[in-house]
JSON list of C-alpha atoms in Angstrom, two decimals:
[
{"chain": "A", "resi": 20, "resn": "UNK", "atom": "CA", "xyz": [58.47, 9.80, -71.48]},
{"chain": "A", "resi": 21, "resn": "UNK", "atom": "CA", "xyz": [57.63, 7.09, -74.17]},
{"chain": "A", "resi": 22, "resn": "UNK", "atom": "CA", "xyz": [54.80, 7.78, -76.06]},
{"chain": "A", "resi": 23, "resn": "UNK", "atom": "CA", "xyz": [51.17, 6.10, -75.06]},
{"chain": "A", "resi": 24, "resn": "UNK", "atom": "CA", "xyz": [49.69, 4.51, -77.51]},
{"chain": "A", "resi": 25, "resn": "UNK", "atom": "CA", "xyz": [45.62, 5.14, -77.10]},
{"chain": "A", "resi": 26, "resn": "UNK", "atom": "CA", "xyz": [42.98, 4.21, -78.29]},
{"chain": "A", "resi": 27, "resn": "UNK", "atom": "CA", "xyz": [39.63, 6.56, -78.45]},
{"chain": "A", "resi": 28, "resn": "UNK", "atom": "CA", "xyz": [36.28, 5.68, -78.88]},
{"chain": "A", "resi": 29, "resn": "UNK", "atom": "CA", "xyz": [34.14, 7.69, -81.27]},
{"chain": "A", "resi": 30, "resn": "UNK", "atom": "CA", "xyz": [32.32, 9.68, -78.53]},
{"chain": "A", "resi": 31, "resn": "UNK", "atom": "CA", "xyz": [35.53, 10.97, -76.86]},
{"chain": "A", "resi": 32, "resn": "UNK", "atom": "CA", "xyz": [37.08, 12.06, -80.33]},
{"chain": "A", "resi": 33, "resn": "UNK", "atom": "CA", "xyz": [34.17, 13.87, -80.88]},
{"chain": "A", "resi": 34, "resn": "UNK", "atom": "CA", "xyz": [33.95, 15.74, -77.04]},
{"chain": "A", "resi": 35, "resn": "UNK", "atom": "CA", "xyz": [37.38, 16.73, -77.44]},
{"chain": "A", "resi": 36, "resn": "UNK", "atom": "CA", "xyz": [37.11, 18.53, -81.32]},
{"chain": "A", "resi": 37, "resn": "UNK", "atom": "CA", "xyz": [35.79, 21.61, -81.09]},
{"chain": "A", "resi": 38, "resn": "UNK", "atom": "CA", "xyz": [37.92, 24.65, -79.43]},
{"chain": "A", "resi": 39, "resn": "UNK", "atom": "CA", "xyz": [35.43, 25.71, -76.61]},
{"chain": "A", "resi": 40, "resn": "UNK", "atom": "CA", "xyz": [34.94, 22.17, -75.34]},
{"chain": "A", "resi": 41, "resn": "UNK", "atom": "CA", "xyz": [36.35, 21.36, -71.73]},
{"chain": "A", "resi": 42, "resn": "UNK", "atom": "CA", "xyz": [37.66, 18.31, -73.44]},
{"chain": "A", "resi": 43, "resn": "UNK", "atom": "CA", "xyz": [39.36, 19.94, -76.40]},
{"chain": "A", "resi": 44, "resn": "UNK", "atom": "CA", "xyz": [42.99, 19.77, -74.65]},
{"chain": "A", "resi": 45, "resn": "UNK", "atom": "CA", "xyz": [42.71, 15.50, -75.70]},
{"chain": "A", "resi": 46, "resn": "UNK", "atom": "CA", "xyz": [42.61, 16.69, -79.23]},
{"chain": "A", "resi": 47, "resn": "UNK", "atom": "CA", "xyz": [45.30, 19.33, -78.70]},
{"chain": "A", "resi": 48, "resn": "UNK", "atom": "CA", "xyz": [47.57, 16.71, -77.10]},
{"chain": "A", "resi": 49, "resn": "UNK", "atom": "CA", "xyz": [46.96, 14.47, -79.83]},
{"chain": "A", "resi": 50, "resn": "UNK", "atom": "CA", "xyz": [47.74, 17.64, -82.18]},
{"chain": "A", "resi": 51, "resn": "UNK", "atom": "CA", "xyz": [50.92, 18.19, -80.43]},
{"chain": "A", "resi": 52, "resn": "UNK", "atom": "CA", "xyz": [52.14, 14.48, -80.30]},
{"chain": "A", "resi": 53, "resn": "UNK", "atom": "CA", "xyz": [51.82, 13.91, -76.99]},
{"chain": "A", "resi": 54, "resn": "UNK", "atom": "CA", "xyz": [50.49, 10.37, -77.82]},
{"chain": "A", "resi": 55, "resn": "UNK", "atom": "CA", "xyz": [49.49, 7.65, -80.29]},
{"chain": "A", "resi": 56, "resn": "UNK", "atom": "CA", "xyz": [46.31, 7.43, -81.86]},
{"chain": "A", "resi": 57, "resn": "UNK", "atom": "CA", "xyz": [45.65, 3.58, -82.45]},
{"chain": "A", "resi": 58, "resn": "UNK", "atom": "CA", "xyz": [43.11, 3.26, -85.25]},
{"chain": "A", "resi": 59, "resn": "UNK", "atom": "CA", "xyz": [41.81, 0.52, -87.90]},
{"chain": "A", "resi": 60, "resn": "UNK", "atom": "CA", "xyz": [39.91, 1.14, -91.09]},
{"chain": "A", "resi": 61, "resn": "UNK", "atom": "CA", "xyz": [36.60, 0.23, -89.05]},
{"chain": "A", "resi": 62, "resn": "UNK", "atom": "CA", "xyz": [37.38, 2.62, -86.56]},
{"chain": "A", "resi": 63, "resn": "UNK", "atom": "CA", "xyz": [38.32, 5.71, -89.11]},
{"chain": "A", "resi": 64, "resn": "UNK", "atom": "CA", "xyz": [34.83, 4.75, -91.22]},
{"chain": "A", "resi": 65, "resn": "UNK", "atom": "CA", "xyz": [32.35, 4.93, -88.09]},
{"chain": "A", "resi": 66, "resn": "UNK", "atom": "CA", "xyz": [34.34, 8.49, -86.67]},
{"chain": "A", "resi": 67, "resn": "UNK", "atom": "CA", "xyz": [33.51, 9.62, -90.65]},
{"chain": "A", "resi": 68, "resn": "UNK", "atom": "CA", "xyz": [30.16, 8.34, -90.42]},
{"chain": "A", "resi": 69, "resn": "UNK", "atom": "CA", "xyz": [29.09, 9.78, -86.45]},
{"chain": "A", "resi": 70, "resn": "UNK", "atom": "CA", "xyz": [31.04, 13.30, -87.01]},
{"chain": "A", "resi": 71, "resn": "UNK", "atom": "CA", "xyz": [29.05, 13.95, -90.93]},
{"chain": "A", "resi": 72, "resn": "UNK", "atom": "CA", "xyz": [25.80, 13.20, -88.92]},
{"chain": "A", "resi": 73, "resn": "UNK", "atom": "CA", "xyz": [26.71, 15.35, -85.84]},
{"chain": "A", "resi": 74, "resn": "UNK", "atom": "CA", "xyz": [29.00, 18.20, -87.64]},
{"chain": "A", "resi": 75, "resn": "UNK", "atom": "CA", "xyz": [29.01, 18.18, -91.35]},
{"chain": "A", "resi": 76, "resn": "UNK", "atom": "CA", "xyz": [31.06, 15.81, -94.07]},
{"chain": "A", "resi": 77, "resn": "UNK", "atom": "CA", "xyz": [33.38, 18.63, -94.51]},
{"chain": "A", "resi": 78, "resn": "UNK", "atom": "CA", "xyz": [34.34, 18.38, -90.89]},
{"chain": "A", "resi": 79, "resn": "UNK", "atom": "CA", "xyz": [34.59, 14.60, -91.37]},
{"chain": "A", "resi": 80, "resn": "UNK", "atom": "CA", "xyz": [36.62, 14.67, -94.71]},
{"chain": "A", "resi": 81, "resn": "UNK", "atom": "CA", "xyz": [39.09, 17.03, -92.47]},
{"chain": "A", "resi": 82, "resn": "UNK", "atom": "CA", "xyz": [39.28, 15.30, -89.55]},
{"chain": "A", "resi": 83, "resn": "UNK", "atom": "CA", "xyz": [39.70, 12.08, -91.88]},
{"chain": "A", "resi": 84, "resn": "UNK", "atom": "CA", "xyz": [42.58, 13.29, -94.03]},
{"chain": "A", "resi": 85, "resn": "UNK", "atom": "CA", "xyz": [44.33, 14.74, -90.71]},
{"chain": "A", "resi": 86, "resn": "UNK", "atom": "CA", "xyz": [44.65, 11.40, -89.15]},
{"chain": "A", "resi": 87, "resn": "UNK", "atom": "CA", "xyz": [45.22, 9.51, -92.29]},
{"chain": "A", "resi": 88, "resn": "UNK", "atom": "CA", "xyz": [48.42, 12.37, -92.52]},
{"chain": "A", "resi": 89, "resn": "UNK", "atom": "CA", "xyz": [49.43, 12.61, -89.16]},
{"chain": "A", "resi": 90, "resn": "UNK", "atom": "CA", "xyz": [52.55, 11.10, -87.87]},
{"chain": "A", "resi": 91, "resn": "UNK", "atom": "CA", "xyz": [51.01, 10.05, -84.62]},
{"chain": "A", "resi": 92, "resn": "UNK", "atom": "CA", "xyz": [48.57, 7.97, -86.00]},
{"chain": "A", "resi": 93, "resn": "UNK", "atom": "CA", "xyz": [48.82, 4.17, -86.68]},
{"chain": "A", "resi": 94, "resn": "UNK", "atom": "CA", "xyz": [46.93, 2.25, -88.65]},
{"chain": "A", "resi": 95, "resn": "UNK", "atom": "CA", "xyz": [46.30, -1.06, -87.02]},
{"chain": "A", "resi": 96, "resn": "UNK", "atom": "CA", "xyz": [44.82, -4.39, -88.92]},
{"chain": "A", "resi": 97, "resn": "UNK", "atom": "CA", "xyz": [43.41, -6.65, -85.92]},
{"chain": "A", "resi": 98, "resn": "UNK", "atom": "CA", "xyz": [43.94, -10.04, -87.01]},
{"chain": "A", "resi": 99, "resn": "UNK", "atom": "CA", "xyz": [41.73, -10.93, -83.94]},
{"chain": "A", "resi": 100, "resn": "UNK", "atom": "CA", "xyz": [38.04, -10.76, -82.88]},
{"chain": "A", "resi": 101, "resn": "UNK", "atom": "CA", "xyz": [38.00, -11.21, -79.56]},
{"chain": "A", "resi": 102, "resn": "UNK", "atom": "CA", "xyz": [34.09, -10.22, -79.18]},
{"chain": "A", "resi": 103, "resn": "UNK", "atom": "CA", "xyz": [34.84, -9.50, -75.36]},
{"chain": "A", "resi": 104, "resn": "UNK", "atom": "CA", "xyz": [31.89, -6.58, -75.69]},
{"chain": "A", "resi": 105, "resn": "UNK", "atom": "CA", "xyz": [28.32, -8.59, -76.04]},
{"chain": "A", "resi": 106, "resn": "UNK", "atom": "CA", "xyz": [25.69, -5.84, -74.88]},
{"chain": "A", "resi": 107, "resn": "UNK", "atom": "CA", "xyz": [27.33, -3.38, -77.96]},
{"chain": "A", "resi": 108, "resn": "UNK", "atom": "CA", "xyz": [28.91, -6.21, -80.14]},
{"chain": "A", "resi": 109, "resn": "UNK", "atom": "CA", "xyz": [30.45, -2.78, -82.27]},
{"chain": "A", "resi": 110, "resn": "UNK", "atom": "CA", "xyz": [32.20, -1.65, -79.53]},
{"chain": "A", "resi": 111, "resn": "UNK", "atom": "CA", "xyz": [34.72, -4.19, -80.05]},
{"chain": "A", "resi": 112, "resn": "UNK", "atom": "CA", "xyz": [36.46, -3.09, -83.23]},
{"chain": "A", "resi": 113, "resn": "UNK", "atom": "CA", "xyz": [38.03, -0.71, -80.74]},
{"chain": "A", "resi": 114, "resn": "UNK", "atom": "CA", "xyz": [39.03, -3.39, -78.04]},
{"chain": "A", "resi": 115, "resn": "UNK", "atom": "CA", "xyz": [40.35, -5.46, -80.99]},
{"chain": "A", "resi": 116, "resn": "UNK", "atom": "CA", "xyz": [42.54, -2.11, -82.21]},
{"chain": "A", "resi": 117, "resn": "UNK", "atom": "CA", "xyz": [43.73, -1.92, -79.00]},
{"chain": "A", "resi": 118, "resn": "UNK", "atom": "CA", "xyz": [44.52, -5.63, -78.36]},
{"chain": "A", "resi": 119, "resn": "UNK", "atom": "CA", "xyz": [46.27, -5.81, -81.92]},
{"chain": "A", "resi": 120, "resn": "UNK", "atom": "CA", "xyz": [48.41, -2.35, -81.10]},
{"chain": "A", "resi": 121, "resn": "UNK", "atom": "CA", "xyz": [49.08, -3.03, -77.78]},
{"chain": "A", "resi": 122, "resn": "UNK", "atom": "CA", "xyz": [47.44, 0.13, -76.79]},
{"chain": "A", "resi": 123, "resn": "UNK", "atom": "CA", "xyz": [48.06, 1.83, -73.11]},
{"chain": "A", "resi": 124, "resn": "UNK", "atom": "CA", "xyz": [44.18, 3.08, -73.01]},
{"chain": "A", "resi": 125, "resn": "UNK", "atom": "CA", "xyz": [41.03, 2.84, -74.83]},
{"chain": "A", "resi": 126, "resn": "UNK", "atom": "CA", "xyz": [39.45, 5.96, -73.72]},
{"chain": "A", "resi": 127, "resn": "UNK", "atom": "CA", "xyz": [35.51, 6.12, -73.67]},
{"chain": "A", "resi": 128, "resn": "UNK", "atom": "CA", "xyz": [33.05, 6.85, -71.54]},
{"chain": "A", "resi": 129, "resn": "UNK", "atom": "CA", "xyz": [30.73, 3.88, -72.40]},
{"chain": "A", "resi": 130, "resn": "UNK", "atom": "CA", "xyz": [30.00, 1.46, -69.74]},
{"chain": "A", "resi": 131, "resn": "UNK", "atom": "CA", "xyz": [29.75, -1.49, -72.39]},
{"chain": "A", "resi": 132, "resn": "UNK", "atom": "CA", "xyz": [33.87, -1.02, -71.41]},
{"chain": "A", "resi": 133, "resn": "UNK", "atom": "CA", "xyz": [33.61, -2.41, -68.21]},
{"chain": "A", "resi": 134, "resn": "UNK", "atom": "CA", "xyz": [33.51, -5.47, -68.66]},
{"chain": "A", "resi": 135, "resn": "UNK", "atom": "CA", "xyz": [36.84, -5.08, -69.67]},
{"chain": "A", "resi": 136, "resn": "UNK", "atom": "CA", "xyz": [37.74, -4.94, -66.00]},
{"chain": "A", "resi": 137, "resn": "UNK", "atom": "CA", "xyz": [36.08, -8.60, -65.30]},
{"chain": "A", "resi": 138, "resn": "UNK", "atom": "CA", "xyz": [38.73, -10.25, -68.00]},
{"chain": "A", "resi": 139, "resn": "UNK", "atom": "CA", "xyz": [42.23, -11.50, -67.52]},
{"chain": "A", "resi": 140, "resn": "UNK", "atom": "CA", "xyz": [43.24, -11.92, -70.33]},
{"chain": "A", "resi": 141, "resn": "UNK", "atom": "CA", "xyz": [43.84, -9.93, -72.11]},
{"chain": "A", "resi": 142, "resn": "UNK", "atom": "CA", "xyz": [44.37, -6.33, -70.04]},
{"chain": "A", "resi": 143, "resn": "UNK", "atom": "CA", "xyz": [43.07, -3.59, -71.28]},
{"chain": "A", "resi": 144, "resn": "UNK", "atom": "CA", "xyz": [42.86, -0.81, -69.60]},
{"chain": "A", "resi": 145, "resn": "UNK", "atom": "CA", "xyz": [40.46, 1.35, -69.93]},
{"chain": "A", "resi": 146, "resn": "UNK", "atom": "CA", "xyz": [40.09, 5.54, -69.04]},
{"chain": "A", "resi": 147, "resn": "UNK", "atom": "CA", "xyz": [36.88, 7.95, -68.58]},
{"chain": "A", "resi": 148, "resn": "UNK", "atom": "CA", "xyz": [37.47, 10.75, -70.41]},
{"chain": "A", "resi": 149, "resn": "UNK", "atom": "CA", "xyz": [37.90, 13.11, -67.25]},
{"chain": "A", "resi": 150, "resn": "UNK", "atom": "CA", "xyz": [40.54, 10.47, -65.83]},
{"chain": "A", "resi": 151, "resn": "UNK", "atom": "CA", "xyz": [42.30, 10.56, -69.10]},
{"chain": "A", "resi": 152, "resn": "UNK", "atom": "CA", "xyz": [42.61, 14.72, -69.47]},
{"chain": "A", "resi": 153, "resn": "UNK", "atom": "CA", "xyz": [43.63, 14.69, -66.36]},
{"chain": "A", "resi": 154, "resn": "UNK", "atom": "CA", "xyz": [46.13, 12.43, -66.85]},
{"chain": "A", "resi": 155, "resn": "UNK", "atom": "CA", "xyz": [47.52, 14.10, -69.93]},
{"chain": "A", "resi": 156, "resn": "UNK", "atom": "CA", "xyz": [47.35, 17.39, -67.83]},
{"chain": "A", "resi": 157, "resn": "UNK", "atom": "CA", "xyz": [49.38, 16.12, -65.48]},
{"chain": "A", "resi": 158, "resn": "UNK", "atom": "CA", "xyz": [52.12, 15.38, -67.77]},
{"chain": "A", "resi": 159, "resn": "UNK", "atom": "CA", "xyz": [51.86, 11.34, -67.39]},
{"chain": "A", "resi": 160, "resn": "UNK", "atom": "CA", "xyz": [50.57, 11.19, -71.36]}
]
């Protein structure tokens, strides 16, 4: 199976780091290679800046250096702003990754997303977290 290429919003990265999580098999899988991790220099400052305030800098130094190492991760440069997201306007530096990598998923569990579903152009699809561990459980990631 072709590896996905997914985006994930800051609040799923964080449900799915630490080891006794139900959600920690998304960072596993991402561990293991099972898929792409789509990611621009605004998303990769604001998962710094949310896991130091939540965990400690340590944790987001390592985190950090592990994507910036990792040979499923690429670094996307959106030359677009498509500004679909208006009731979180910084929700879109993630629709604008994905857009710009051609990403199978943004995964997140904020409804600001669904507006996502209203647009035609362009599709992005967009996973809960539950739908997407399930998915990736089931072998289709």
């Amino acid at each position: 199976m072709q590896n996905k290429r997914i985006v994930l919003d800051t609040n799923v990265l964080i449900s799915s780091l630490s080891k006794r999580g139900q959600y920690y098999s998304v960072w596993k899988g991402f561990l293991e290679g099972k898929y792409t991790l789509c990611i621009s220099n605004e998303i990769l400052e604001e998962y710094i800046e949310i896991i130091g305030q939540l965990m400690t800098p340590e944790i987001a130094d390592n985190v950090a250096n592990l994507l910036l190492k990792s040979e499923n991760v690429e670094l996307i440069h959106p030359n677009f702003r498509l500004g679909l997201i208006t009731a979180d306007p910084d929700d879109n530096k993630f629709v604008d990754c994905a857009f710009a990598a051609n990403a199978t998923y943004i995964v997140s569990n904020d409804s600001h997303y669904d507006v996502l579903r209203t647009i035609d152009f362009p599709v992005l699809l967009v996973l809960k977290l539950k739908e997407f561990l399930e998915k990736l459980q089931n072998g289709d990631i």
